[in-house]
Short mmCIF file of C-alpha atoms in Angstrom, two decimals:
data_model
loop_
_atom_site.label_atom_id
_atom_site.label_comp_id
_atom_site.label_asym_id
_atom_site.label_seq_id
_atom_site.Cartn_x
_atom_site.Cartn_y
_atom_site.Cartn_z
CA MET W 432 -0.16 0.50 0.08
CA THR W 433 1.82 3.53 -1.20
CA GLN W 434 0.78 6.47 1.17
CA GLU W 435 0.02 9.75 -1.05
CA PRO W 436 1.93 12.37 -0.06
CA ILE W 437 0.92 14.71 2.39
CA PHE W 438 0.92 19.32 0.50
CA GLU W 439 -0.13 21.74 2.80
CA GLU W 440 -0.64 25.79 0.69
CA SER W 441 1.89 27.74 1.47
CA SER W 442 1.26 31.19 3.07
CA GLY W 443 3.72 33.16 0.33
CA ASN W 444 6.24 33.71 3.49
CA VAL W 445 8.30 30.76 3.92
CA PHE W 446 9.50 31.59 6.71
CA ALA W 447 6.19 31.75 8.84
CA ASP W 448 5.43 28.64 7.29
CA LEU W 449 8.37 27.34 9.01
CA GLY W 450 7.10 29.32 12.25
CA LEU W 451 10.14 31.34 12.70
CA LYS W 452 9.30 34.29 14.72
CA ASP W 453 11.00 37.08 12.76
CA ALA W 454 9.16 35.67 10.20
CA ASP W 455 8.25 38.87 8.15
CA GLU W 456 11.45 40.29 8.22
CA LEU W 457 13.10 37.38 6.95
CA PHE W 458 10.63 37.72 3.85
CA MET W 459 11.05 41.12 3.84
CA ARG W 460 15.24 41.15 3.57
CA GLY W 461 14.93 38.59 1.12
CA LYS W 462 12.90 40.02 -1.36
CA ILE W 463 15.07 43.51 -0.98
CA GLY W 464 18.31 41.33 -1.33
CA ILE W 465 17.11 39.63 -4.28
CA GLN W 466 16.44 43.30 -6.37
CA VAL W 467 19.80 44.52 -4.81
CA ILE W 468 21.56 41.08 -6.55
CA ARG W 469 19.57 41.49 -9.63
CA LEU W 470 20.54 45.37 -9.98
CA LEU W 471 24.54 43.98 -9.68
CA LYS W 472 24.45 41.35 -11.81
CA GLN W 473 22.44 43.33 -15.28
CA ARG W 474 25.62 46.06 -14.36
CA ASN W 475 28.03 43.10 -14.89
CA LEU W 476 30.58 44.08 -12.39
CA LYS W 477 33.22 42.10 -10.58
CA GLN W 478 32.77 42.41 -7.00
CA ARG W 479 35.54 44.60 -6.09
CA GLU W 480 33.91 47.39 -8.10
CA VAL W 481 30.44 46.28 -6.53
CA SER W 482 32.53 46.96 -3.32
CA GLN W 483 33.07 50.43 -4.17
CA LEU W 484 29.70 51.20 -6.04
CA LEU W 485 28.06 50.40 -2.15
CA GLY W 486 30.36 50.53 0.32
CA ILE W 487 30.65 47.99 1.68
CA PRO W 488 34.27 45.38 1.70
CA GLN W 489 35.30 42.38 -0.87
CA PRO W 490 33.77 39.65 1.88
CA GLU W 491 30.41 41.26 2.57
CA VAL W 492 29.88 41.67 -1.32
CA SER W 493 30.79 38.13 -1.49
CA HIS W 494 27.98 37.26 1.58
CA LEU W 495 25.70 39.40 -0.39
CA MET W 496 26.49 37.68 -3.70
CA ASN W 497 25.43 34.17 -1.67
CA GLY W 498 22.31 35.48 -0.58
CA GLU W 499 23.27 35.63 3.05
CA PHE W 500 21.05 38.46 3.75
CA GLN W 501 20.76 37.73 7.53
CA ARG W 502 24.68 39.28 7.59
CA LEU W 503 22.86 42.50 6.29
CA GLY W 504 20.00 44.56 7.83
CA GLU W 505 16.67 45.97 6.06
CA GLY W 506 18.16 49.52 6.13
CA LYS W 507 21.35 48.30 4.57
CA LEU W 508 20.25 46.16 2.28
CA LEU W 509 17.58 49.93 1.20
CA LEU W 510 20.73 51.92 1.64
CA PHE W 511 22.07 49.56 -1.52
CA LEU W 512 18.83 49.64 -3.98
CA LYS W 513 19.34 53.90 -3.11
CA ARG W 514 23.31 53.47 -4.38
CA LEU W 515 22.21 51.55 -7.49
CA ASP W 516 19.62 54.54 -8.11
CA THR W 517 16.83 52.92 -7.42
CA GLU W 518 14.07 54.41 -6.21
CA ILE W 519 12.62 53.05 -3.00
CA THR W 520 8.46 53.47 -2.32
#
């Protein structure tokens, strides 16, 4: 007898689905961080150039580009968008 898989509909926030207490903040950081990465990839910059543009050390650029957004605050990620000439509303 085979058991059918059980599926649960997502809330749209994987962090909330996992029951993390700071789910909204983590979700927002992820959304902002992904946008920063998209903008940087469009510019086809080397990590050294990204470091200069964003005003952060190269190891921090590496963390950003690897999606390690927990190392960066929401305010810092928003600052990166501003430095990338993105209008924030």
